[in-house]
Amino acid sequence: MRGTGTVAELVRRQWGDHRPALKHGPTVLSHHQVVEGAAARAALLADLLPRGGVPHLGVLLDNTPEFPLWLSAAALAGAAVAGINPTRRGPELARDILHTEAPVLITERSHLPLLDGLELPGVRVLVTDTEAYAALLAPYAGARPGDAVVAPVGADSRMLLCFTSGSTGAPKAAICTQGRLAGAGASLAGHFGVRPDDVHYICMPMFHGNAVLADWAPALAAGAAIALRPRFSASAFLDDVRAYGATYFTYVGRAVQYLLATPERPDDRDHPLRLGFGTEAGAVDAARFRERFGVRLVEGYGSSEGGAAIRRTPGTPPGAIGRAAPADDLAVVDPDSGEERAPARFGPSGQLLNGDEAIGELVNRGPTPFEGYWRNPEADAERARRGWYWTGDLFYRDADGFLYFAGRTDDRLRVDSENLAAAMIEHILARWEEAAATAVYAVPDPVTGDRVMAALALRAGAVFDPAAFVAFLRAQPDLGTKMAPRFVRILDRMPVTATNKIHRVALRREGFRCPGPVWWDRHGDGSYAPLDAEGLQALLARYAEHGRQL
């Protein structure tokens, strides 16, 4: 992805371009106004950052114009932006901010309560939607790009510190340099044919790599405009797309399912949108989305760390993501031995026949653009052990080299000595017309290994019918004999993280001892019944009998 220059060069290129560049509600800024604002903020930053310190700034904002303005400002100044997750709380939030070593934190009034009582020594907080902030910025209004730098600007300059989700342990801050970010933007812009008159709708949170690497960066590289939604809203999605003239958007997690769960309207296809790019929509929901909205969803694979990428190419089979990018040597290996897994074999209906021997962890055995984590050598070593980049994701690979996503490594289940991947079962359950969102995860078996548990958020007005659900399961040709859920939890709405991914950690933690109705197949024969207090006590007694912990 290198060889395309720096983000700073892309920002400077906007000078003198008076076409619309940034849309947010009634606010519209031209490209020239964006770079003017970025230059002013870069000059302010140069005066605020202590000499000799780490050139970092924290950004605790929703998707408002200040976020991309500070991204551009950091690029011009040679600084790095650490996006701070506003769903973190208390000591964990303080830890994230202090870990970045940023002496300046940019935030807004709505997030000030999050900072109440936190010990943040050496951190100056700027509140963007205040008169004090406007007064602080005013003297720098005449700054030009390049007037103020805090560190040398080059392809190897740190540009982003992207925190991982932190589902286990403290979040790690992946480093992304200006060269890698500019390269990613240019690559996606070329791959998707982004034009200067396109409008990229950014509704995923900008503190996360998805929105910056896959939405903001390709727009910047192509000279296209962006439109901001402070936070994702399924009900406001189409109205925003029409109002902004949006042609492209990115998604993660379950956003597509939430869009499909909105009431259908006669004008669902009346919009300028032509493409969505993201992960984990699933083939069933992607087909439903295209049928309803007339928009193609392209599944991709990549991470904030940049260690491996998969490209969708012509001829990619249904359900596959694609093949390895040209510079990558990707393999699916056993996570313990490192031995390559067997090619996938499929049945006549496309079902995976040999998941136990085909599913493994995706690794990149070739040169990788992984640039490490900030101040975390242990995580660096774990990610890059044996000289390979270990993605932490489960895949399987067919005989032609096409790769299929099977979930995270911590989403593996072992049922009756057979290894299963949660994502594969989720994709099957997503076909059930009553389900708006699905999640599959492991709960301990009373004796050994795991049992399959599924959480289902039903469509509006639907009621869980166990007989209909069993009939659906039995009609699925690729549902293996170990895959049927033993426990089914019914939810009004699926819990999600701040990046709109299913909050599996919370679901696993609660297991079947959770609020809301839970149905269980006590004997594994499809006879689902409510898990009442008496059944729960009997079940817990079995765990105690065999000494298993929940």
XYZ file of C-alpha atoms in Angstrom:
550
model
C 0.000 0.000 0.000
C 3.035 2.269 0.084
C 4.295 4.416 -2.746
C 1.268 6.719 -2.762
C 2.728 9.494 -0.634
C 1.254 10.829 2.600
C -2.092 11.863 3.973
C -0.665 15.373 4.350
C -0.148 15.552 0.585
C -3.742 14.489 -0.014
C -4.968 17.186 2.379
C -2.813 19.923 0.831
C -4.151 18.985 -2.595
C -7.581 20.347 -1.545
C -6.321 23.930 -1.387
C -8.210 26.058 -3.905
C -10.897 23.409 -4.554
C -14.246 25.003 -3.815
C -16.479 21.984 -4.485
C -18.474 20.601 -1.519
C -16.320 18.337 0.640
C -17.949 17.872 4.051
C -21.664 17.674 4.832
C -23.172 17.491 8.298
C -26.797 18.490 8.708
C -27.134 21.996 7.271
C -23.345 22.524 7.378
C -21.498 22.243 4.075
C -17.748 22.952 3.816
C -15.767 23.089 0.600
C -12.484 21.242 0.139
C -10.696 24.561 0.475
C -12.515 25.350 3.727
C -11.606 21.916 5.083
C -7.901 22.409 4.467
C -8.114 25.986 5.842
C -9.672 24.603 9.024
C -7.104 21.825 9.193
C -4.220 24.267 8.806
C -5.591 26.435 11.631
C -5.911 23.413 13.929
C -2.426 22.217 13.002
C -1.022 25.596 14.002
C -2.936 25.512 17.287
C -1.686 22.006 17.936
C 1.906 23.054 17.339
C 1.557 25.638 20.112
C -0.216 23.254 22.502
C 2.017 20.176 22.282
C 5.064 20.330 24.546
C 8.405 20.347 22.779
C 10.130 16.983 22.803
C 6.986 15.094 23.726
C 5.101 12.445 21.811
C 3.134 14.130 18.970
C -0.231 12.564 19.807
C -3.714 13.928 20.399
C -6.781 12.123 21.660
C -10.157 12.628 19.975
C -13.281 11.814 21.987
C -15.983 12.893 19.543
C -19.030 11.623 17.723
C -18.966 11.938 13.923
C -18.986 15.733 13.771
C -16.991 17.965 11.374
C -14.333 18.428 14.049
C -13.280 14.773 13.734
C -12.158 14.832 10.065
C -10.813 18.365 10.534
C -8.520 17.123 13.302
C -7.512 14.095 11.236
C -6.436 16.453 8.464
C -4.770 18.784 10.960
C -2.769 15.934 12.488
C -1.616 14.851 9.034
C -0.390 18.366 8.208
C 1.364 18.707 11.567
C 2.985 15.264 11.637
C 0.953 14.169 14.650
C -1.120 11.061 15.339
C -4.796 10.850 16.278
C -5.933 8.363 18.898
C -9.669 7.799 18.549
C -11.195 7.319 22.004
C -14.206 5.039 22.395
C -17.043 6.972 24.120
C -18.670 3.768 25.382
C -15.743 3.139 27.738
C -16.231 4.275 31.316
C -14.318 5.226 34.453
C -10.833 3.778 34.955
C -10.958 1.966 31.597
C -11.607 5.229 29.742
C -8.848 6.986 31.691
C -6.492 4.106 30.885
C -7.163 4.452 27.147
C -6.535 8.207 27.183
C -3.360 7.985 29.250
C -2.020 5.029 27.272
C -1.829 7.212 24.155
C 0.438 9.715 26.001
C -1.541 12.493 24.316
C -1.236 15.843 26.126
C -4.319 17.186 24.295
C -7.801 15.651 24.248
C -10.442 16.992 21.840
C -14.018 16.394 22.969
C -17.519 17.901 22.990
C -19.930 18.971 25.703
C -22.064 15.835 25.476
C -19.038 13.721 26.450
C -17.839 15.865 29.359
C -19.757 13.755 31.933
C -17.591 10.796 30.889
C -14.533 12.675 32.103
C -15.972 13.711 35.476
C -13.810 12.414 38.300
C -11.123 10.916 36.042
C -7.475 11.460 36.906
C -5.880 12.659 33.667
C -2.589 14.282 34.694
C -0.951 16.364 31.998
C -3.953 16.214 29.647
C -5.477 19.461 28.398
C -9.116 19.090 27.334
C -10.513 21.200 24.480
C -14.306 21.279 24.146
C -15.187 21.966 20.525
C -18.758 23.263 20.824
C -17.911 26.147 23.182
C -17.071 29.831 22.846
C -13.747 29.214 24.584
C -12.704 26.785 21.846
C -13.694 29.209 19.095
C -11.713 31.969 20.798
C -8.693 29.687 21.173
C -8.773 28.769 17.479
C -9.514 32.255 16.090
C -5.905 33.619 16.062
C -4.831 30.789 13.744
C -7.458 31.449 11.056
C -4.879 32.649 8.527
C -2.624 29.589 8.738
C -1.724 27.750 5.566
C -0.867 24.078 5.061
C 2.692 23.381 6.125
C 3.054 26.492 8.292
C 3.190 24.470 11.511
C 4.586 20.993 12.117
C 5.346 19.191 15.356
C 7.327 16.322 13.804
C 8.714 15.497 10.361
C 5.981 14.522 7.919
C 6.639 11.422 5.840
C 5.209 8.071 4.850
C 6.502 6.539 8.097
C 4.973 9.218 10.337
C 2.438 7.856 12.822
C -1.033 8.963 11.762
C -3.474 6.837 13.760
C -3.604 4.885 16.991
C -6.595 2.586 16.413
C -7.788 0.831 19.537
C -8.894 -2.747 19.181
C -12.262 -3.749 20.606
C -10.740 -4.881 23.878
C -13.101 -7.855 24.264
C -10.371 -9.590 26.257
C -7.891 -7.564 28.267
C -7.126 -3.900 27.766
C -7.585 -2.563 24.223
C -4.417 -2.405 22.135
C -3.645 0.664 20.027
C -2.639 -0.403 16.518
C -0.283 1.989 14.744
C -1.137 3.212 11.257
C 1.318 5.478 9.442
C 0.553 8.177 6.898
C 1.907 6.003 4.099
C -0.292 3.037 4.980
C -3.430 5.168 5.383
C -2.829 7.040 2.119
C -2.144 3.730 0.392
C -5.307 2.148 1.759
C -7.350 5.101 0.562
C -5.846 5.029 -2.919
C -6.272 1.267 -3.190
C -9.965 1.306 -2.257
C -10.661 4.369 -4.403
C -9.172 2.583 -7.390
C -10.821 -0.751 -6.630
C -14.299 0.758 -6.345
C -13.885 3.450 -8.987
C -14.507 6.326 -6.570
C -15.085 9.567 -8.484
C -14.643 13.191 -7.388
C -18.422 13.685 -7.522
C -19.108 10.775 -5.139
C -20.315 11.304 -1.579
C -19.171 8.879 1.112
C -21.681 8.489 3.926
C -19.853 7.948 7.232
C -22.275 6.490 9.758
C -19.846 4.106 11.468
C -17.891 5.671 14.373
C -14.745 7.489 13.321
C -12.798 6.397 16.388
C -12.751 2.964 14.713
C -10.531 1.998 11.796
C -13.415 1.005 9.514
C -14.742 4.538 9.071
C -11.318 6.150 8.658
C -9.496 3.568 6.541
C -12.398 2.411 4.364
C -14.614 5.534 4.124
C -12.746 8.765 4.877
C -9.410 7.791 3.308
C -10.717 6.689 -0.126
C -12.866 9.832 -0.320
C -9.785 11.937 0.447
C -7.694 10.040 -2.102
C -10.289 10.510 -4.863
C -11.244 14.084 -4.009
C -14.786 12.970 -3.129
C -17.036 14.456 -0.453
C -18.025 12.951 2.882
C -21.307 13.190 4.782
C -21.397 12.580 8.520
C -23.965 10.958 10.777
C -23.058 11.479 14.473
C -24.093 7.896 15.257
C -25.546 5.116 13.145
C -29.330 5.188 12.846
C -31.185 2.560 10.814
C -34.364 4.642 10.698
C -32.535 7.753 9.419
C -30.253 5.934 6.967
C -32.206 6.355 3.723
C -33.289 9.893 4.535
C -29.640 10.829 5.067
C -28.543 9.078 1.877
C -31.100 11.041 -0.140
C -30.420 14.373 1.570
C -26.654 14.113 1.105
C -26.685 12.422 -2.296
C -24.585 9.629 -0.828
C -23.237 6.991 -3.205
C -21.066 4.819 -0.920
C -21.033 3.723 2.717
C -19.236 1.279 4.967
C -20.730 -1.059 7.525
C -19.558 -3.393 10.267
C -21.269 -5.890 12.498
C -25.046 -5.943 12.425
C -25.845 -2.588 10.844
C -27.157 -4.309 7.705
C -29.524 -6.458 9.755
C -30.894 -3.380 11.488
C -31.468 -1.714 8.121
C -33.313 -4.778 6.851
C -35.456 -4.772 9.998
C -36.847 -1.307 9.238
C -40.369 -1.246 7.706
C -40.341 -1.618 3.936
C -41.338 1.441 1.915
C -42.352 1.849 -1.730
C -39.389 4.198 -2.287
C -36.720 1.891 -0.827
C -34.885 1.961 -4.175
C -35.260 5.695 -4.717
C -31.773 6.890 -3.757
C -28.312 7.479 -5.307
C -26.503 4.809 -3.251
C -24.643 2.272 -5.385
C -22.269 0.407 -3.064
C -21.696 -0.678 0.520
C -18.372 -2.078 1.709
C -17.839 -3.883 4.979
C -17.668 -7.124 6.886
C -19.911 -9.809 8.377
C -23.136 -9.007 6.559
C -23.464 -12.622 5.441
C -24.551 -13.855 2.021
C -28.233 -14.094 2.979
C -28.519 -10.527 4.255
C -26.400 -9.182 1.373
C -28.846 -10.754 -1.087
C -31.817 -9.362 0.841
C -30.231 -5.916 0.912
C -29.623 -5.896 -2.832
C -33.132 -7.167 -3.571
C -34.787 -4.562 -1.367
C -32.582 -1.484 -1.830
C -30.908 -2.260 -5.152
C -27.470 -1.778 -3.576
C -24.577 -4.193 -3.889
C -22.754 -5.023 -0.673
C -19.118 -6.017 -1.065
C -17.656 -8.044 1.761
C -14.014 -7.350 2.432
C -11.479 -8.407 4.978
C -8.827 -6.335 6.634
C -8.000 -4.981 10.048
C -6.770 -1.816 11.664
C -3.434 -3.592 12.085
C -3.146 -4.022 8.311
C -1.528 -7.459 8.596
C -3.601 -9.262 5.968
C -6.100 -8.353 3.277
C -8.477 -10.338 1.089
C -9.727 -8.999 -2.222
C -12.974 -9.881 -3.920
C -12.289 -10.724 -7.544
C -14.507 -11.776 -10.482
C -15.626 -15.351 -10.035
C -15.645 -15.254 -6.230
C -18.118 -17.971 -5.141
C -21.179 -17.087 -3.044
C -20.225 -16.986 0.623
C -16.513 -16.458 -0.046
C -14.756 -13.164 0.643
C -12.143 -13.530 -2.071
C -8.479 -14.379 -2.492
C -5.343 -13.060 -0.873
C -4.192 -9.618 -1.927
C -1.251 -9.778 -4.366
C 1.417 -9.025 -1.748
C 0.122 -11.519 0.823
C 0.900 -15.205 1.311
C -2.207 -16.220 3.221
C -2.731 -19.679 4.667
C -5.283 -21.360 6.925
C -3.415 -23.222 9.645
C -3.956 -25.119 12.862
C -3.604 -22.495 15.627
C -1.509 -24.858 17.764
C 0.765 -26.690 15.327
C 0.888 -24.153 12.490
C 0.224 -26.917 9.971
C -1.901 -25.950 6.975
C -5.496 -27.138 7.120
C -7.112 -29.309 4.458
C -9.001 -27.692 1.554
C -12.720 -27.312 2.148
C -15.104 -29.826 0.602
C -18.698 -28.860 -0.148
C -21.932 -30.770 -0.535
C -24.393 -30.283 -3.389
C -26.128 -27.437 -1.546
C -22.887 -25.682 -0.735
C -22.612 -26.986 2.818
C -19.120 -27.406 4.262
C -18.541 -31.120 4.738
C -15.189 -31.165 6.529
C -15.193 -28.184 8.870
C -13.290 -30.106 11.534
C -10.246 -30.454 9.280
C -10.676 -27.348 7.083
C -11.261 -24.512 9.588
C -8.192 -22.861 11.059
C -6.641 -19.487 11.792
C -5.756 -17.201 8.900
C -2.072 -16.225 8.846
C 0.044 -14.127 6.517
C 3.362 -15.871 5.904
C 4.710 -13.134 3.645
C 5.869 -9.571 4.266
C 3.176 -7.715 6.159
C 2.383 -4.017 6.618
C 1.636 -4.647 10.314
C 3.228 -1.681 12.090
C 2.857 -2.847 15.668
C 0.959 -1.677 18.712
C 1.764 1.418 20.730
C 3.865 0.531 23.798
C 2.864 -3.141 23.763
C 5.742 -5.463 22.801
C 3.947 -8.519 24.219
C 1.009 -7.988 21.850
C 3.440 -7.394 18.974
C 5.134 -10.703 19.659
C 1.848 -12.596 19.920
C 0.552 -11.145 16.671
C 3.766 -11.796 14.742
C 4.976 -15.092 16.197
C 6.976 -17.556 14.063
C 7.633 -14.734 11.654
C 3.988 -14.834 10.487
C 1.134 -12.432 11.076
C -1.671 -14.205 12.988
C -5.018 -12.568 12.312
C -7.001 -14.087 15.189
C -9.753 -14.985 12.697
C -11.038 -18.380 11.590
C -11.291 -19.191 7.902
C -11.463 -22.110 5.525
C -10.136 -22.252 1.985
C -11.442 -24.082 -1.069
C -9.355 -25.908 -3.657
C -9.229 -22.790 -5.855
C -7.819 -20.600 -3.099
C -10.971 -18.682 -2.237
C -11.239 -17.842 1.465
C -14.371 -18.054 3.632
C -14.768 -16.316 6.988
C -15.699 -18.608 9.890
C -15.478 -16.292 12.921
C -12.999 -15.143 15.536
C -10.654 -17.632 17.154
C -12.484 -17.103 20.443
C -15.769 -17.934 18.652
C -14.783 -21.574 18.209
C -16.972 -24.250 19.743
C -16.084 -27.868 20.435
C -19.204 -30.038 20.519
C -18.853 -33.797 21.017
C -15.175 -33.561 19.964
C -16.073 -31.705 16.756
C -14.791 -28.177 16.098
C -17.439 -25.708 14.931
C -17.330 -22.023 13.977
C -20.000 -19.723 15.353
C -20.142 -17.586 12.208
C -21.121 -20.552 10.040
C -24.076 -21.380 12.280
C -25.077 -17.703 12.396
C -25.201 -17.527 8.607
C -27.579 -20.496 8.582
C -29.846 -19.081 11.304
C -29.949 -15.751 9.462
C -32.047 -17.463 6.768
C -34.939 -17.823 9.174
C -37.420 -15.197 8.079
C -38.456 -14.375 11.650
C -34.900 -13.431 12.713
C -33.727 -9.830 12.494
C -30.325 -10.582 14.058
C -28.555 -13.724 15.215
C -25.610 -14.533 17.448
C -24.096 -17.923 18.223
C -21.679 -18.660 21.050
C -20.498 -21.453 23.290
C -21.752 -22.357 26.754
C -20.101 -25.201 28.665
C -21.481 -28.710 28.316
C -22.273 -30.260 31.704
C -19.689 -33.015 31.091
C -17.077 -31.813 28.587
C -16.635 -29.381 25.722
C -19.328 -26.933 24.660
C -22.958 -26.631 23.765
C -24.323 -24.293 21.100
C -26.351 -21.321 22.311
C -28.064 -18.854 19.973
C -29.470 -15.410 20.674
C -32.215 -14.275 18.308
C -33.634 -10.798 17.906
C -36.945 -11.260 16.128
C -38.522 -9.049 13.498
C -41.217 -6.621 14.607
C -44.377 -8.466 15.614
C -42.805 -11.930 15.441
C -43.213 -14.448 18.265
C -40.861 -17.384 18.764
C -42.561 -20.588 17.626
C -40.392 -23.568 18.623
C -42.097 -25.949 16.191
C -41.573 -23.569 13.274
C -37.968 -23.033 14.341
C -37.295 -26.778 14.439
C -38.907 -27.205 11.030
C -36.650 -24.483 9.688
C -33.538 -26.121 11.181
C -34.395 -29.508 9.712
C -34.844 -27.970 6.268
C -31.298 -26.555 6.174
C -29.072 -28.924 4.181
C -25.824 -27.486 5.560
C -26.771 -27.588 9.238
C -24.475 -30.247 10.643
C -25.657 -32.718 13.266
C -23.793 -30.840 16.025
C -24.816 -27.319 14.989
C -28.425 -27.028 16.184
C -28.659 -24.730 19.215
C -29.334 -26.451 22.523
C -30.284 -23.072 24.013
C -32.148 -20.235 22.291
C -32.379 -16.812 23.905
C -34.978 -14.357 22.594
C -34.086 -10.669 22.690
C -35.881 -7.489 21.703
C -32.581 -6.104 20.398
C -29.146 -7.622 20.055
C -26.498 -6.083 22.333
C -23.769 -4.457 20.280
C -20.443 -2.769 20.902
C -19.716 0.837 19.987
C -18.600 -0.376 16.546
C -21.943 -2.105 15.917
C -20.565 -5.603 16.328
C -22.468 -8.107 18.418
C -21.349 -7.964 22.045
C -20.541 -11.674 22.310
C -18.510 -11.230 25.460
C -21.621 -10.042 27.303
C -23.750 -12.815 25.812
C -21.222 -15.511 26.728
C -20.845 -14.079 30.213
C -24.601 -14.315 30.861
C -25.009 -17.698 29.179
C -28.409 -19.262 29.818
C -28.722 -17.662 33.267
C -29.911 -14.420 31.770
C -32.928 -12.110 31.618
C -35.584 -12.769 29.038
C -37.033 -16.000 27.695
C -34.668 -18.891 27.077
C -35.719 -22.093 25.340
C -33.712 -25.304 25.653
C -33.566 -28.575 23.818
C -33.016 -30.769 26.850
C -32.477 -34.037 24.986
C -31.027 -32.725 21.737
C -33.990 -33.970 19.689
C -35.591 -30.642 18.766
C -38.115 -30.591 21.609
C -37.585 -27.003 22.729
C -39.245 -25.968 25.972
C -38.967 -22.860 28.150
C -36.045 -23.001 30.574
C -37.997 -22.352 33.774
C -36.667 -22.184 37.334
C -37.108 -25.909 37.900
C -35.294 -26.792 34.667
C -32.498 -24.366 35.457
C -31.923 -25.917 38.893
C -31.834 -29.411 37.374
C -29.365 -28.224 34.763
C -27.123 -26.546 37.318
C -27.174 -29.730 39.393
C -25.729 -31.617 36.428
C -22.895 -29.128 36.135
C -22.180 -29.438 39.849
C -22.264 -33.231 39.609
C -19.469 -33.200 37.037
C -17.548 -30.338 38.649
C -17.930 -27.997 35.661
C -17.870 -24.241 36.149
C -20.169 -21.764 34.371
